[in-house]
């Protein structure tokens, strides 16, 4: 990898990323190629010779989930597979989460959020994570699949206990991730069984079951789709909602502008996600010798797209560090891209928009209280604490 500057480790520090981005579109590090600019980042995400499945397997290996039933199941799930198997798994999932199917749920989602806000005791500070962010996506999941609402806390904890150790590389939580995966499998099996016994409706569990009945997927693949829906729909949305609220409240003028003009909410959310993405890095690996932006890659080379850097590329986003509501609707990279892009992004955007809209209406003078704390890792950011007063 001659020709590009080398750093031992590319961190998440703003100053380092800005300094390197001003100098070069990518650097090499001890683990591979680190892409910093927007256009080559998109090229990497859409590159036909760069695969994602291995990158999730690598995360499992790094955590020490190398064998056993959980690993066997992970090996058959969308995020680890490639080629024809991946296409078989992604198609029913894409049908399930297609725009029109999800958009018809907007009014239901609004009601779920209103109910969450109704539960907040009056007259005390709001813990925006515990009182709102941890509640909305898990209740939405229960609604989607027609599961009892009282399962929402269990669903939130299963998604987090499974994914957080894998995404943050927290080896101390390895066994908990495995245990949570096993419980999720049982939960999904039982729930799909219950939906079959009760008679199918138009909820997502029923749609997935019909996909199996119609031969679009096997019984096993149905279970994997159910597990993936639970895992992927909750944890990432919880933290991205926390990051969006943190960004909007950290400057009072931002909150005021959306309270005064709610039509600005979609643009404000895109901008908050651009500046504070849940995923800081998206991984790929070359499965054959190829090149990226003129840079030669051997089979097996790793490529890491830094969304923290690419989302602030001045070529793509003039005045990149500024929070601006007048940008063209240029989508940044928080949902990845190419053939592996996030299938839940329409749903996630509706959840975020409805949550912020309901909060802006109900709490027009909301103010951040105390420090906003995050756990920032190379792969993701978790919001640890975020409080506000009305
Ligand atoms: C704001 C919340 C969310 C964020 C930030 C997010 C982000 C991401 C990212 C970065 C990827 C990997 C993309 C890539 O490698 O190019 C991904 C994949 C995925 N996401 Fe999301 N996601 C969110 C919410 C959701 C929701 C609500 C669902 C489901 C209802 C979902 C389902 C999926 C699935 C199934 C994949 C795997 C796609 C594949 O491997 O083909 N996500 N997401």
Coordinates of C-alpha atoms and ligand atoms in Angstrom, one line a residue:
X1 CA 0.0 0.0 0.0
X2 CA 2.7 2.5 -1.0
X3 CA 1.8 6.1 -1.6
X4 CA -0.6 6.9 1.2
X5 CA 0.4 8.3 4.6
X6 CA 0.6 5.6 7.4
X7 CA -0.8 5.8 10.9
X8 CA -0.5 3.0 13.3
X9 CA -4.1 3.3 14.5
X10 CA -6.8 5.7 13.2
X11 CA -8.8 6.9 16.2
X12 CA -12.0 8.9 16.4
X13 CA -10.5 12.2 17.6
X14 CA -11.9 15.1 15.6
X15 CA -8.6 16.9 15.3
X16 CA -6.7 13.9 14.0
X17 CA -9.4 13.1 11.4
X18 CA -9.6 16.7 10.2
X19 CA -5.8 17.0 9.9
X20 CA -5.5 13.7 8.0
X21 CA -8.5 14.5 5.8
X22 CA -7.0 17.8 4.8
X23 CA -4.0 16.0 3.5
X24 CA -5.3 12.8 1.9
X25 CA -8.4 10.8 0.9
X26 CA -7.2 7.7 2.8
X27 CA -4.4 6.5 5.1
X28 CA -3.1 3.0 5.7
X29 CA -3.1 1.7 9.3
X30 CA -1.9 -1.5 11.0
X31 CA -5.3 -3.0 10.1
X32 CA -5.8 -1.9 6.5
X33 CA -7.0 1.0 4.4
X34 CA -8.9 3.8 6.2
X35 CA -11.0 5.9 3.8
X36 CA -11.6 9.5 4.8
X37 CA -13.3 11.3 1.9
X38 CA -16.9 10.9 0.8
X39 CA -16.6 9.9 -2.9
X40 CA -14.1 7.1 -2.3
X41 CA -16.1 6.0 0.8
X42 CA -19.2 5.6 -1.4
X43 CA -17.1 3.8 -4.0
X44 CA -15.9 1.4 -1.3
X45 CA -19.4 0.7 0.0
X46 CA -20.6 0.0 -3.5
X47 CA -17.5 -1.8 -4.7
X48 CA -18.4 -5.3 -6.1
X49 CA -15.1 -6.8 -4.9
X50 CA -15.4 -5.5 -1.3
X51 CA -17.5 -7.8 0.9
X52 CA -19.2 -7.2 4.2
X53 CA -20.0 -10.7 5.5
X54 CA -16.4 -11.4 6.6
X55 CA -16.3 -8.2 8.5
X56 CA -19.1 -9.3 10.8
X57 CA -17.4 -12.7 11.2
X58 CA -14.3 -10.8 12.2
X59 CA -16.2 -9.0 14.9
X60 CA -17.5 -12.3 16.2
X61 CA -14.0 -13.8 16.1
X62 CA -12.5 -10.8 17.9
X63 CA -15.1 -11.1 20.7
X64 CA -14.4 -14.9 21.0
X65 CA -17.7 -16.1 19.7
X66 CA -16.0 -18.8 17.5
X67 CA -18.2 -21.9 18.0
X68 CA -21.4 -23.2 19.4
X69 CA -25.1 -22.7 18.4
X70 CA -25.0 -18.9 18.5
X71 CA -22.0 -18.8 16.1
X72 CA -23.6 -21.4 13.9
X73 CA -26.8 -19.3 13.6
X74 CA -24.8 -16.1 13.0
X75 CA -23.1 -17.9 10.1
X76 CA -26.5 -18.3 8.5
X77 CA -27.7 -14.7 9.0
X78 CA -27.8 -11.9 6.5
X79 CA -25.0 -9.9 8.0
X80 CA -22.4 -12.6 7.6
X81 CA -23.4 -14.2 4.3
X82 CA -22.4 -13.4 0.7
X83 CA -23.4 -14.3 -2.8
X84 CA -26.5 -16.3 -3.7
X85 CA -27.3 -17.1 0.0
X86 CA -27.2 -13.4 0.9
X87 CA -29.6 -12.6 -2.0
X88 CA -32.0 -15.2 -0.7
X89 CA -31.9 -13.8 2.8
X90 CA -32.0 -10.1 1.8
X91 CA -34.9 -10.2 -0.6
X92 CA -37.7 -11.1 1.9
X93 CA -36.2 -8.7 4.4
X94 CA -36.3 -5.9 1.8
X95 CA -39.9 -6.7 0.9
X96 CA -40.8 -6.6 4.6
X97 CA -39.2 -3.2 5.2
X98 CA -40.1 -1.6 1.8
X99 CA -41.1 2.1 2.0
X100 CA -44.9 1.8 1.4
X101 CA -45.2 -1.1 3.9
X102 CA -43.4 1.0 6.5
X103 CA -44.9 4.4 5.8
X104 CA -48.4 3.0 6.4
X105 CA -47.4 2.6 10.0
X106 CA -46.6 6.3 10.6
X107 CA -49.8 7.0 12.5
X108 CA -49.3 4.0 14.7
X109 CA -45.7 5.0 15.4
X110 CA -46.9 8.5 16.3
X111 CA -49.3 7.0 18.9
X112 CA -46.5 4.8 20.4
X113 CA -44.4 7.9 20.9
X114 CA -47.2 9.9 22.4
X115 CA -47.8 7.0 24.9
X116 CA -44.1 7.0 25.8
X117 CA -44.2 10.8 26.4
X118 CA -47.4 10.4 28.5
X119 CA -45.6 8.1 30.9
X120 CA -43.0 10.7 31.8
X121 CA -43.7 12.0 35.3
X122 CA -44.4 15.8 35.3
X123 CA -42.1 18.1 37.1
X124 CA -38.8 16.3 37.0
X125 CA -35.8 16.2 34.6
X126 CA -36.3 13.9 31.7
X127 CA -33.7 11.1 31.3
X128 CA -33.9 11.2 27.6
X129 CA -32.3 7.8 27.2
X130 CA -34.2 5.8 29.8
X131 CA -37.5 7.6 29.5
X132 CA -37.6 7.9 25.7
X133 CA -34.8 6.5 23.6
X134 CA -34.7 3.0 25.2
X135 CA -38.5 2.8 25.0
X136 CA -39.5 3.9 21.5
X137 CA -37.7 1.3 19.2
X138 CA -38.5 -1.7 21.3
X139 CA -42.2 -0.7 21.5
X140 CA -42.2 -0.1 17.8
X141 CA -40.7 -3.6 17.3
X142 CA -43.4 -5.2 19.4
X143 CA -46.1 -3.3 17.4
X144 CA -44.5 -4.4 14.1
X145 CA -44.6 -8.1 14.9
X146 CA -47.8 -8.0 17.0
X147 CA -46.0 -9.0 20.2
X148 CA -47.4 -8.0 23.6
X149 CA -46.2 -4.5 24.5
X150 CA -45.0 -5.7 28.0
X151 CA -42.3 -7.6 26.1
X152 CA -40.6 -4.3 25.0
X153 CA -38.1 -4.0 27.9
X154 CA -37.0 -7.6 27.3
X155 CA -36.7 -6.9 23.6
X156 CA -34.6 -3.8 24.3
X157 CA -32.3 -5.7 26.6
X158 CA -31.9 -8.6 24.2
X159 CA -30.9 -6.4 21.3
X160 CA -28.4 -4.4 23.4
X161 CA -27.0 -7.4 25.2
X162 CA -26.4 -9.2 21.9
X163 CA -25.1 -6.4 19.8
X164 CA -23.3 -4.0 22.1
X165 CA -20.5 -6.4 23.0
X166 CA -20.0 -7.3 19.4
X167 CA -20.0 -3.8 18.1
X168 CA -17.9 -2.3 20.8
X169 CA -15.6 -5.3 21.1
X170 CA -16.3 -5.7 24.8
X171 CA -14.8 -9.2 25.6
X172 CA -16.0 -9.1 29.2
X173 CA -19.6 -9.3 27.8
X174 CA -18.9 -12.2 25.4
X175 CA -21.0 -14.8 27.3
X176 CA -23.8 -12.4 27.9
X177 CA -24.0 -11.7 24.1
X178 CA -24.2 -15.5 23.5
X179 CA -26.9 -16.0 26.2
X180 CA -28.9 -13.1 24.8
X181 CA -28.7 -14.5 21.3
X182 CA -30.0 -17.9 22.6
X183 CA -32.9 -16.2 24.4
X184 CA -33.7 -14.1 21.3
X185 CA -33.9 -17.3 19.2
X186 CA -36.3 -18.9 21.8
X187 CA -38.4 -15.6 22.0
X188 CA -38.7 -15.4 18.2
X189 CA -39.5 -19.1 17.7
X190 CA -42.2 -18.9 20.4
X191 CA -43.7 -15.7 19.0
X192 CA -43.8 -16.9 15.4
X193 CA -45.5 -20.1 16.7
X194 CA -48.0 -18.0 18.6
X195 CA -48.8 -15.9 15.5
X196 CA -49.4 -19.1 13.6
X197 CA -51.8 -20.5 16.2
X198 CA -53.6 -17.2 16.7
X199 CA -54.2 -16.8 12.9
X200 CA -52.2 -14.5 10.6
X201 CA -52.9 -10.8 10.3
X202 CA -51.1 -7.9 8.5
X203 CA -48.3 -7.5 11.1
X204 CA -44.6 -8.1 10.2
X205 CA -44.5 -11.6 11.9
X206 CA -47.5 -12.6 9.7
X207 CA -45.9 -11.3 6.6
X208 CA -42.6 -13.2 7.4
X209 CA -44.6 -16.4 8.0
X210 CA -46.4 -15.9 4.7
X211 CA -43.0 -15.5 3.0
X212 CA -42.2 -18.9 4.3
X213 CA -45.5 -20.4 3.3
X214 CA -45.1 -19.0 -0.2
X215 CA -41.7 -20.6 -0.6
X216 CA -39.7 -17.3 -0.4
X217 CA -37.7 -18.6 2.5
X218 CA -37.3 -21.8 4.6
X219 CA -38.5 -22.2 8.2
X220 CA -34.9 -21.8 9.3
X221 CA -34.5 -18.6 7.3
X222 CA -37.7 -17.3 8.8
X223 CA -36.3 -17.6 12.3
X224 CA -33.1 -15.9 11.2
X225 CA -35.1 -13.0 9.7
X226 CA -37.0 -12.7 12.9
X227 CA -33.9 -12.7 15.0
X228 CA -32.2 -10.1 12.8
X229 CA -35.3 -7.8 12.8
X230 CA -35.2 -7.8 16.6
X231 CA -31.5 -7.2 16.9
X232 CA -31.1 -4.6 14.2
X233 CA -34.2 -2.6 14.8
X234 CA -33.7 -1.6 18.4
X235 CA -30.1 -1.0 19.6
X236 CA -29.0 1.2 16.6
X237 CA -32.1 3.2 16.7
X238 CA -31.9 3.8 20.5
X239 CA -28.4 5.3 20.2
X240 CA -29.0 7.2 17.0
X241 CA -32.1 8.8 18.6
X242 CA -30.0 9.7 21.6
X243 CA -27.3 11.2 19.3
X244 CA -29.9 13.2 17.4
X245 CA -31.5 14.5 20.6
X246 CA -28.0 15.4 21.9
X247 CA -27.1 17.3 18.8
X248 CA -30.4 19.2 18.7
X249 CA -30.3 20.1 22.4
X250 CA -26.6 20.9 22.7
X251 CA -27.3 24.3 20.9
X252 CA -30.6 25.8 22.1
X253 CA -31.0 27.6 18.8
X254 CA -31.3 24.3 17.0
X255 CA -34.2 23.2 19.2
X256 CA -35.9 26.6 18.8
X257 CA -35.6 26.4 15.0
X258 CA -37.5 23.1 14.8
X259 CA -40.1 24.2 17.4
X260 CA -40.7 27.3 15.4
X261 CA -40.8 25.5 12.1
X262 CA -41.5 21.7 12.3
X263 CA -41.1 21.4 8.5
X264 CA -37.3 21.7 9.3
X265 CA -37.3 18.4 11.3
X266 CA -36.3 16.0 8.5
X267 CA -33.4 18.2 7.5
X268 CA -32.4 18.7 11.2
X269 CA -32.3 14.9 11.7
X270 CA -30.3 14.3 8.6
X271 CA -27.8 16.9 9.7
X272 CA -27.6 15.6 13.3
X273 CA -27.0 12.1 12.0
X274 CA -24.3 13.4 9.6
X275 CA -22.5 15.1 12.4
X276 CA -23.1 12.4 15.0
X277 CA -23.5 9.0 13.3
X278 CA -24.2 5.9 15.3
X279 CA -21.7 4.0 13.1
X280 CA -18.3 5.6 13.1
X281 CA -16.7 3.0 10.8
X282 CA -18.2 0.6 8.3
X283 CA -16.0 -2.4 7.4
X284 CA -15.3 -4.3 4.1
X285 CA -12.8 -6.8 2.9
X286 CA -11.5 -7.4 -0.6
X287 CA -12.3 -10.9 -1.8
X288 CA -10.1 -10.5 -4.9
X289 CA -7.3 -8.3 -6.1
X290 CA -8.8 -5.0 -7.1
X291 CA -8.3 -1.2 -6.7
X292 CA -10.1 1.6 -5.0
X293 CA -9.7 5.2 -6.2
X294 CA -6.5 4.1 -8.0
X295 CA -5.1 2.3 -4.9
X296 CA -4.3 -1.4 -5.3
X297 CA -5.8 -3.8 -2.9
X298 CA -4.9 -7.5 -2.6
X299 CA -7.4 -10.2 -1.8
X300 CA -7.9 -10.2 1.9
X301 CA -7.0 -6.5 2.4
X302 CA -9.4 -4.7 4.8
X303 CA -11.1 -1.4 4.0
X304 CA -12.5 0.8 6.8
X305 CA -14.8 3.7 5.8
X306 CA -14.6 6.4 8.4
X307 CA -18.1 7.9 8.5
X308 CA -16.8 10.4 11.1
X309 CA -14.4 11.7 8.5
X310 CA -16.4 11.2 5.2
X311 CA -19.6 12.8 6.6
X312 CA -17.5 16.0 7.0
X313 CA -15.8 16.0 3.6
X314 CA -15.9 19.7 2.5
X315 CA -16.1 18.6 -1.1
X316 CA -19.5 17.1 -0.4
X317 CA -20.6 19.2 2.6
X318 CA -19.4 22.8 2.4
X319 CA -18.7 24.3 5.8
X320 CA -18.7 20.7 7.0
X321 CA -18.6 21.2 10.8
X322 CA -21.5 23.6 10.8
X323 CA -25.0 22.3 11.6
X324 CA -27.0 23.7 8.7
X325 CA -30.6 23.3 7.8
X326 CA -30.3 24.6 4.3
X327 CA -28.2 21.8 2.8
X328 CA -29.5 20.0 -0.2
X329 CA -30.9 16.7 1.0
X330 CA -27.6 14.9 0.5
X331 CA -27.6 11.7 2.5
X332 CA -24.5 11.0 4.5
X333 CA -23.2 7.5 5.4
X334 CA -24.7 6.6 8.7
X335 CA -26.7 3.8 7.1
X336 CA -23.8 2.4 5.1
X337 CA -24.3 1.9 1.4
X338 CA -24.3 -0.3 -1.7
X339 CA -25.6 -3.9 -1.6
X340 CA -25.3 -4.1 2.2
X341 CA -27.0 -0.8 3.1
X342 CA -29.3 -0.6 6.0
X343 CA -32.7 -2.1 5.2
X344 CA -34.4 -0.4 8.1
X345 CA -33.5 3.2 7.2
X346 CA -37.0 4.3 6.1
X347 CA -38.4 2.9 9.4
X348 CA -35.6 4.5 11.4
X349 CA -36.1 7.9 9.8
X350 CA -39.8 7.8 10.5
X351 CA -39.2 6.8 14.2
X352 CA -36.7 9.6 14.6
X353 CA -38.8 12.2 12.8
X354 CA -42.0 11.3 14.7
X355 CA -40.1 11.2 18.1
X356 CA -38.5 14.6 17.5
X357 CA -41.8 16.2 16.2
X358 CA -43.8 14.9 19.2
X359 CA -41.2 16.2 21.6
X360 CA -40.8 19.6 20.0
X361 CA -44.5 20.0 20.2
X362 CA -44.8 18.9 23.8
X363 CA -41.6 20.3 25.2
X364 CA -40.9 23.5 23.2
X365 CA -38.6 24.8 25.9
X366 CA -36.6 21.6 26.4
X367 CA -33.1 22.3 27.6
X368 CA -30.1 19.9 28.1
X369 CA -29.3 19.4 31.7
X370 CA -25.7 18.6 32.8
X371 CA -23.1 16.9 30.6
X372 CA -24.1 14.7 27.7
X373 CA -21.9 11.6 27.8
X374 CA -21.1 9.0 25.1
X375 CA -19.0 5.9 24.9
X376 CA -17.2 6.3 21.6
X377 CA -15.5 3.3 20.0
X378 CA -14.0 2.8 16.6
X379 CA -17.1 1.1 15.3
X380 CA -20.0 2.8 17.1
X381 CA -21.0 5.5 19.6
X382 CA -23.3 4.6 22.5
X383 CA -25.1 7.4 24.3
X384 CA -24.6 6.8 28.0
X385 CA -26.4 9.7 29.6
X386 CA -28.5 12.6 28.3
X387 CA -30.8 14.6 30.5
X388 CA -33.0 17.5 29.9
X389 CA -35.5 19.8 31.7
X390 CA -38.7 21.1 30.3
Ligands
LIG1 C1 -31.0 4.9 13.2 C2 -31.0 3.6 13.3 C3 -30.1 2.7 12.4 C4 -28.8 2.9 12.0 C5 -27.9 4.1 12.3 C6 -28.5 1.7 11.2 C7 -27.3 1.6 10.6 C8 -27.0 0.5 9.8 C9 -25.7 0.2 9.2 C10 -24.5 1.2 9.2 C11 -25.7 -1.0 8.5 C12 -24.6 -1.6 7.7 C13 -24.6 -1.0 6.3 C14 -23.4 -1.4 5.5 O1 -22.5 -2.2 5.9 O2 -23.2 -0.8 4.4 C15 -27.1 -1.5 8.8 C16 -27.5 -2.7 8.3 C17 -28.7 -3.2 8.6 N1 -29.8 -2.6 9.2 FE1 -29.7 -0.8 10.1 N2 -29.6 0.9 11.2 C18 -30.6 1.5 11.9 C19 -31.9 1.0 12.1 C20 -32.4 -0.2 11.5 C21 -33.7 -0.7 11.7 C22 -34.8 0.1 12.4 C23 -33.7 -1.9 11.1 C24 -34.9 -2.9 10.9 C25 -36.1 -2.6 11.1 C26 -32.4 -2.1 10.5 C27 -32.1 -3.2 9.8 C28 -30.9 -3.5 9.2 C29 -30.5 -4.7 8.5 C30 -31.4 -5.9 8.3 C31 -29.2 -4.5 8.1 C32 -28.3 -5.6 7.4 C33 -28.3 -5.3 5.9 C34 -27.4 -6.3 5.1 O3 -26.5 -6.8 5.7 O4 -27.7 -6.5 3.9 N3 -31.6 -1.1 10.8 N4 -27.8 -0.6 9.5

